[in-house]
Structure formats: C-alpha cells, structure tokens
Amino acid sequence: FNGELRQFVGEEMAQIAGFGYRRDDQGRKVFGANGIPLRTPDLITFGSALPKWVGGIMNTIHYKDLSFSFLIDFKLGNKMLSGTNFNLIRHGHHKMTLAGREEGGIIGDGVDINGNTNTVVAGVQPYWEVVRSQALIEPVIYNGGYWKLRQVTLGYDLTRFLPTDFPVRSLQLSLVANNVLMLKKWVDNIDPESFGLSSDNVLGMESTGVPTTIARASANMSAAAPLI
C-alpha cells in the first residue's frame, strides 16, 4: 500500500517510509491550486515498526478450591501502516472522510504554495483519494501499540474428591478465555496485531486480511500423578 520498510545505519530497524504531507517551515500543510494536499518531494520515515516495550501482567487469586487468574499484555512504541484504513479512506468508508460532505467540499487547513492561507474548496472524493493517487500514506500511519486482556482463567480444584489410593495426585478443571478484551489501542477499525502479508520481514505493514478472533473459550482439565 505505497509504503515500505527501510533500514538505516545508526537508526532503529524497520523504519516505515512513504510520502507524507508537504509542510512549510512552520509545519503547516501545503495545498495545490485545486485545494488538494501536496506530498513530500521524496519518501520520509515515520518511525520504527519494532516495539520499544513488550511485557505483561499476570495475577492469580485463590479462594478455597476456586482460582481466578488473568493475563494482561502490551506492546508499545511501534508504528504501523494500515492497509485496511488505506482502502477505507480512498473509497470513502472511513469516518474521517465525512468532513465536507454536507458542505459540498472541504477546505484543507494549511497554506497554498505561496504561503497564503488555503481558501480553495476541494471536492471531498479527490481530497481523500490522495492516499492512492499520490501514494500519500501519512493519514494511515498509526501508533501500533496496544494493551489487551489476553487471557482469563477460572479453575476449580477437584483434588479433595479423589480417593486416597487414586493414582492421580491432583485434578483441576479450568475454563479459559483467550483474547478477551482490547483495553487500549491507537489504530482505527482493526486489531493492531492484524497481519495480512506473507512474510514477517514486512513487520508493521498491515494488509487487508481476515479479522482476528475477538474471544475464544475452552475447558481444560489438568492432572498430576506422583513420581515413581
């Protein structure tokens, strides 16, 4: 989707590169005579697709024969290019493309090529089609981090029901739910762990793939036998 990964000596690996909005010395977007945003003269980098922090928090609570545990994990500090949102924007299905529809056009916030305030009304469709027509991917560069409630387990210890001469020393029945809840994310419309490309050497380049499973529950039984 018009972006790529680049490696630079002395910088973090997996830099996402592509065309961004052209800006003046004051950081204001620059628009053409037709009111359409202009892109940078060359590809620029938006940050690394590799996370800076990866970790988790796990806790288990016991009450008599019951146990309850949960796992929260996180991945933070990474960038991603969303191909799903790329297509949603260029086809007018993303909520950001609603701006200007009722007014019959949109005036971009910025300046023209001469540095004057942009006052040109652009058509909504060509205004947002720039992600494709100019390969301008800055609108679909996201913070790829997340916090997830990854797993919840409810267990019941059945050991006390076992006969004393039973060959199994302990027995527990557990109900396990995985991918329970997305606690926090920064990318629109998709799971930041979505991955639709064929190789892991394009980390951070999300493509239009099958949605990830939101929640899955299962029942497990674990047993332990004494050592012989």
mmCIF file of C-alpha atoms in Angstrom:
data_model
loop_
_atom_site.group_PDB
_atom_site.id
_atom_site.type_symbol
_atom_site.label_atom_id
_atom_site.label_comp_id
_atom_site.label_asym_id
_atom_site.label_seq_id
_atom_site.Cartn_x
_atom_site.Cartn_y
_atom_site.Cartn_z
ATOM 1 C CA PHE A 1 0.000 0.000 0.000
ATOM 2 C CA ASN A 2 2.565 2.534 -1.235
ATOM 3 C CA GLY A 3 4.820 2.253 1.787
ATOM 4 C CA GLU A 4 7.915 0.215 2.526
ATOM 5 C CA LEU A 5 10.368 -0.735 5.239
ATOM 6 C CA ARG A 6 13.846 0.724 5.142
ATOM 7 C CA GLN A 7 16.996 0.080 7.153
ATOM 8 C CA PHE A 8 19.351 2.954 8.014
ATOM 9 C CA VAL A 9 22.776 2.752 9.600
ATOM 10 C CA GLY A 10 22.637 4.094 13.147
ATOM 11 C CA GLU A 11 18.822 4.082 13.385
ATOM 12 C CA GLU A 12 16.255 1.598 14.644
ATOM 13 C CA MET A 13 15.494 -1.200 12.224
ATOM 14 C CA ALA A 14 12.238 -1.457 10.253
ATOM 15 C CA GLN A 15 11.654 2.228 9.513
ATOM 16 C CA ILE A 16 8.307 2.745 7.766
ATOM 17 C CA ALA A 17 8.869 5.004 4.763
ATOM 18 C CA GLY A 18 6.468 6.678 2.349
ATOM 19 C CA PHE A 19 5.176 10.027 1.139
ATOM 20 C CA GLY A 20 3.789 12.398 3.754
ATOM 21 C CA TYR A 21 2.080 15.777 3.678
ATOM 22 C CA ARG A 22 4.237 18.565 2.307
ATOM 23 C CA ARG A 23 4.655 21.214 5.014
ATOM 24 C CA ASP A 24 6.176 24.667 5.192
ATOM 25 C CA ASP A 25 8.823 25.830 7.667
ATOM 26 C CA GLN A 26 6.098 26.312 10.282
ATOM 27 C CA GLY A 27 4.781 22.780 9.906
ATOM 28 C CA ARG A 28 1.601 23.802 8.039
ATOM 29 C CA LYS A 29 0.239 21.582 5.277
ATOM 30 C CA VAL A 30 0.713 22.882 1.748
ATOM 31 C CA PHE A 31 -2.154 22.630 -0.752
ATOM 32 C CA GLY A 32 -2.181 22.880 -4.535
ATOM 33 C CA ALA A 33 -4.247 25.251 -6.669
ATOM 34 C CA ASN A 34 -7.087 22.725 -6.644
ATOM 35 C CA GLY A 35 -7.143 22.569 -2.833
ATOM 36 C CA ILE A 36 -5.714 19.049 -2.759
ATOM 37 C CA PRO A 37 -2.898 18.387 -0.252
ATOM 38 C CA LEU A 38 0.557 18.056 -1.778
ATOM 39 C CA ARG A 39 3.005 15.333 -0.841
ATOM 40 C CA THR A 40 6.642 15.491 0.171
ATOM 41 C CA PRO A 41 9.186 15.553 -2.701
ATOM 42 C CA ASP A 42 10.620 12.237 -1.544
ATOM 43 C CA LEU A 43 9.775 9.408 0.820
ATOM 44 C CA ILE A 44 10.140 10.207 4.519
ATOM 45 C CA THR A 45 10.258 7.919 7.550
ATOM 46 C CA PHE A 46 7.532 7.751 10.164
ATOM 47 C CA GLY A 47 9.244 5.610 12.792
ATOM 48 C CA SER A 48 10.121 2.010 13.501
ATOM 49 C CA ALA A 49 7.684 -0.888 13.292
ATOM 50 C CA LEU A 50 9.569 -2.584 16.130
ATOM 51 C CA PRO A 51 8.064 -2.087 19.608
ATOM 52 C CA LYS A 52 10.172 -0.462 22.294
ATOM 53 C CA TRP A 53 8.346 -2.164 25.165
ATOM 54 C CA VAL A 54 6.826 -5.646 25.322
ATOM 55 C CA GLY A 55 5.521 -7.163 28.508
ATOM 56 C CA GLY A 56 2.645 -8.457 30.557
ATOM 57 C CA ILE A 57 0.987 -8.531 33.959
ATOM 58 C CA MET A 58 -0.327 -11.777 35.412
ATOM 59 C CA ASN A 59 -2.074 -12.432 38.698
ATOM 60 C CA THR A 60 -3.809 -15.401 40.330
ATOM 61 C CA ILE A 61 -6.328 -15.261 43.174
ATOM 62 C CA HIS A 62 -7.188 -18.373 45.233
ATOM 63 C CA TYR A 63 -10.274 -18.819 47.406
ATOM 64 C CA LYS A 64 -10.761 -22.277 48.894
ATOM 65 C CA ASP A 65 -10.971 -24.607 45.857
ATOM 66 C CA LEU A 66 -11.537 -21.802 43.362
ATOM 67 C CA SER A 67 -8.820 -19.950 41.487
ATOM 68 C CA PHE A 68 -9.036 -16.977 39.160
ATOM 69 C CA SER A 69 -6.201 -15.669 37.027
ATOM 70 C CA PHE A 70 -5.776 -13.100 34.295
ATOM 71 C CA LEU A 71 -3.060 -12.037 31.888
ATOM 72 C CA ILE A 72 -2.730 -8.511 30.502
ATOM 73 C CA ASP A 73 -0.078 -7.998 27.857
ATOM 74 C CA PHE A 74 1.114 -4.971 25.950
ATOM 75 C CA LYS A 75 3.257 -3.860 23.052
ATOM 76 C CA LEU A 76 4.192 -0.184 22.879
ATOM 77 C CA GLY A 77 6.323 2.273 20.934
ATOM 78 C CA ASN A 78 5.893 0.909 17.402
ATOM 79 C CA LYS A 79 4.434 2.404 14.229
ATOM 80 C CA MET A 80 2.289 0.663 11.627
ATOM 81 C CA LEU A 81 0.890 1.353 8.173
ATOM 82 C CA SER A 82 -2.729 0.187 7.924
ATOM 83 C CA GLY A 83 -3.720 -1.107 4.502
ATOM 84 C CA THR A 84 -7.273 -1.638 5.730
ATOM 85 C CA ASN A 85 -7.705 2.037 6.591
ATOM 86 C CA PHE A 86 -5.890 2.970 3.376
ATOM 87 C CA ASN A 87 -8.703 1.320 1.412
ATOM 88 C CA LEU A 88 -11.430 2.667 3.705
ATOM 89 C CA ILE A 89 -10.221 6.235 3.149
ATOM 90 C CA ARG A 90 -9.794 6.076 -0.612
ATOM 91 C CA HIS A 91 -13.235 4.512 -1.017
ATOM 92 C CA GLY A 92 -14.903 6.988 1.351
ATOM 93 C CA HIS A 93 -15.780 4.463 4.057
ATOM 94 C CA HIS A 94 -13.598 5.861 6.847
ATOM 95 C CA LYS A 95 -15.227 8.286 9.276
ATOM 96 C CA MET A 96 -12.554 10.926 8.609
ATOM 97 C CA THR A 97 -13.895 11.246 5.046
ATOM 98 C CA LEU A 98 -17.245 12.570 6.347
ATOM 99 C CA ALA A 99 -15.816 16.079 6.692
ATOM 100 C CA GLY A 100 -17.125 18.397 3.978
ATOM 101 C CA ARG A 101 -19.851 16.160 2.581
ATOM 102 C CA GLU A 102 -22.766 18.268 3.797
ATOM 103 C CA GLU A 103 -20.987 21.460 2.763
ATOM 104 C CA GLY A 104 -20.265 20.178 -0.740
ATOM 105 C CA GLY A 105 -16.496 20.328 -0.336
ATOM 106 C CA ILE A 106 -13.644 20.644 2.102
ATOM 107 C CA ILE A 107 -11.122 23.410 2.774
ATOM 108 C CA GLY A 108 -7.863 21.939 3.963
ATOM 109 C CA ASP A 109 -6.227 23.529 6.996
ATOM 110 C CA GLY A 110 -2.943 24.964 5.794
ATOM 111 C CA VAL A 111 -1.435 27.227 3.142
ATOM 112 C CA ASP A 112 -1.077 27.351 -0.622
ATOM 113 C CA ILE A 113 2.269 27.093 -2.409
ATOM 114 C CA ASN A 114 2.791 30.844 -1.908
ATOM 115 C CA GLY A 115 2.365 30.636 1.865
ATOM 116 C CA ASN A 116 -1.109 32.200 1.947
ATOM 117 C CA THR A 117 -3.944 30.651 3.920
ATOM 118 C CA ASN A 118 -5.643 27.974 1.854
ATOM 119 C CA THR A 119 -9.173 29.007 0.890
ATOM 120 C CA VAL A 120 -9.847 26.667 -2.031
ATOM 121 C CA VAL A 121 -12.790 24.313 -1.670
ATOM 122 C CA ALA A 122 -11.791 20.839 -2.864
ATOM 123 C CA GLY A 123 -14.128 18.012 -3.745
ATOM 124 C CA VAL A 124 -14.372 15.500 -0.913
ATOM 125 C CA GLN A 125 -13.594 12.497 -3.093
ATOM 126 C CA PRO A 126 -10.383 13.798 -4.736
ATOM 127 C CA TYR A 127 -9.309 15.306 -1.396
ATOM 128 C CA TRP A 128 -9.154 11.869 0.221
ATOM 129 C CA GLU A 129 -8.162 9.884 -2.852
ATOM 130 C CA VAL A 130 -4.651 11.292 -2.463
ATOM 131 C CA VAL A 131 -3.753 8.256 -0.353
ATOM 132 C CA ARG A 132 -3.914 6.363 -3.635
ATOM 133 C CA SER A 133 -3.454 8.947 -6.396
ATOM 134 C CA GLN A 134 -0.348 10.434 -4.741
ATOM 135 C CA ALA A 135 0.600 7.445 -2.573
ATOM 136 C CA LEU A 136 0.322 9.833 0.383
ATOM 137 C CA ILE A 137 0.271 7.414 3.294
ATOM 138 C CA GLU A 138 0.639 9.758 6.264
ATOM 139 C CA PRO A 139 -3.110 9.533 7.122
ATOM 140 C CA VAL A 140 -2.787 5.760 7.600
ATOM 141 C CA ILE A 141 0.347 5.755 9.764
ATOM 142 C CA TYR A 142 -0.653 4.813 13.302
ATOM 143 C CA ASN A 143 0.742 4.102 16.708
ATOM 144 C CA GLY A 144 0.688 0.298 16.588
ATOM 145 C CA GLY A 145 0.749 -0.245 20.350
ATOM 146 C CA TYR A 146 -1.938 -1.925 22.428
ATOM 147 C CA TRP A 147 -2.995 -3.193 25.846
ATOM 148 C CA LYS A 148 -5.009 -6.434 25.854
ATOM 149 C CA LEU A 149 -6.732 -8.625 28.369
ATOM 150 C CA ARG A 150 -5.191 -11.678 26.781
ATOM 151 C CA GLN A 151 -6.451 -14.475 28.971
ATOM 152 C CA VAL A 152 -8.856 -15.136 31.844
ATOM 153 C CA THR A 153 -8.926 -18.481 33.661
ATOM 154 C CA LEU A 154 -11.411 -19.763 36.221
ATOM 155 C CA GLY A 155 -10.423 -23.036 37.871
ATOM 156 C CA TYR A 156 -11.853 -25.451 40.397
ATOM 157 C CA ASP A 157 -9.651 -27.873 42.330
ATOM 158 C CA LEU A 158 -11.201 -31.370 42.357
ATOM 159 C CA THR A 159 -8.393 -32.977 44.328
ATOM 160 C CA ARG A 160 -10.419 -33.406 47.527
ATOM 161 C CA PHE A 161 -12.874 -35.632 45.666
ATOM 162 C CA LEU A 162 -10.180 -38.128 44.708
ATOM 163 C CA PRO A 163 -9.823 -41.359 46.703
ATOM 164 C CA THR A 164 -6.683 -41.536 48.804
ATOM 165 C CA ASP A 165 -5.370 -44.513 46.826
ATOM 166 C CA PHE A 166 -6.158 -42.928 43.439
ATOM 167 C CA PRO A 167 -3.109 -42.889 41.100
ATOM 168 C CA VAL A 168 -3.690 -39.216 40.283
ATOM 169 C CA ARG A 169 -2.420 -36.850 42.967
ATOM 170 C CA SER A 170 -4.302 -33.680 41.930
ATOM 171 C CA LEU A 171 -7.040 -32.725 39.484
ATOM 172 C CA GLN A 172 -8.254 -29.298 38.368
ATOM 173 C CA LEU A 173 -10.935 -28.205 35.913
ATOM 174 C CA SER A 174 -10.377 -24.817 34.250
ATOM 175 C CA LEU A 175 -12.389 -22.607 31.950
ATOM 176 C CA VAL A 176 -10.080 -20.489 29.805
ATOM 177 C CA ALA A 177 -10.956 -17.494 27.613
ATOM 178 C CA ASN A 178 -8.355 -16.057 25.237
ATOM 179 C CA ASN A 179 -8.253 -12.657 23.502
ATOM 180 C CA VAL A 180 -10.928 -11.415 25.860
ATOM 181 C CA LEU A 181 -10.799 -7.639 25.571
ATOM 182 C CA MET A 182 -8.935 -4.847 23.810
ATOM 183 C CA LEU A 183 -8.150 -2.449 26.651
ATOM 184 C CA LYS A 184 -6.391 0.229 24.607
ATOM 185 C CA LYS A 185 -5.290 0.753 21.009
ATOM 186 C CA TRP A 186 -4.477 3.692 18.736
ATOM 187 C CA VAL A 187 -5.277 2.348 15.255
ATOM 188 C CA ASP A 188 -8.778 2.740 13.799
ATOM 189 C CA ASN A 189 -11.099 -0.136 12.900
ATOM 190 C CA ILE A 190 -8.667 -3.055 13.224
ATOM 191 C CA ASP A 191 -6.765 -5.118 15.730
ATOM 192 C CA PRO A 192 -3.183 -3.754 15.763
ATOM 193 C CA GLU A 193 -1.973 -7.360 15.673
ATOM 194 C CA SER A 194 -3.674 -7.880 12.297
ATOM 195 C CA PHE A 195 -1.252 -9.117 9.680
ATOM 196 C CA GLY A 196 -2.208 -9.853 6.099
ATOM 197 C CA LEU A 197 1.130 -10.212 4.328
ATOM 198 C CA SER A 198 3.104 -13.349 3.581
ATOM 199 C CA SER A 199 6.389 -12.656 5.353
ATOM 200 C CA ASP A 200 7.478 -11.390 8.742
ATOM 201 C CA ASN A 201 10.134 -9.179 7.128
ATOM 202 C CA VAL A 202 7.397 -6.634 6.395
ATOM 203 C CA LEU A 203 6.552 -6.051 10.036
ATOM 204 C CA GLY A 204 4.207 -3.119 10.583
ATOM 205 C CA MET A 205 2.749 -3.199 7.056
ATOM 206 C CA GLU A 206 -0.818 -4.308 7.815
ATOM 207 C CA SER A 207 -2.804 -5.533 4.851
ATOM 208 C CA THR A 208 -6.469 -6.351 4.356
ATOM 209 C CA GLY A 209 -6.746 -9.756 5.982
ATOM 210 C CA VAL A 210 -9.280 -11.804 7.894
ATOM 211 C CA PRO A 211 -10.228 -10.124 11.215
ATOM 212 C CA THR A 212 -8.601 -11.606 14.290
ATOM 213 C CA THR A 213 -10.661 -13.729 16.674
ATOM 214 C CA ILE A 214 -12.006 -11.488 19.428
ATOM 215 C CA ALA A 215 -12.620 -14.123 22.103
ATOM 216 C CA ARG A 216 -12.294 -17.873 22.442
ATOM 217 C CA ALA A 217 -13.211 -20.014 25.439
ATOM 218 C CA SER A 218 -12.203 -23.580 26.262
ATOM 219 C CA ALA A 219 -12.355 -26.053 29.124
ATOM 220 C CA ASN A 220 -9.190 -27.780 30.311
ATOM 221 C CA MET A 221 -8.568 -30.482 32.851
ATOM 222 C CA SER A 222 -5.129 -30.934 34.340
ATOM 223 C CA ALA A 223 -3.935 -33.770 36.485
ATOM 224 C CA ALA A 224 -0.722 -34.647 38.264
ATOM 225 C CA ALA A 225 0.463 -38.107 39.234
ATOM 226 C CA PRO A 226 3.017 -38.887 41.936
ATOM 227 C CA LEU A 227 6.561 -39.582 40.856
ATOM 228 C CA ILE A 228 7.559 -43.241 40.762
#
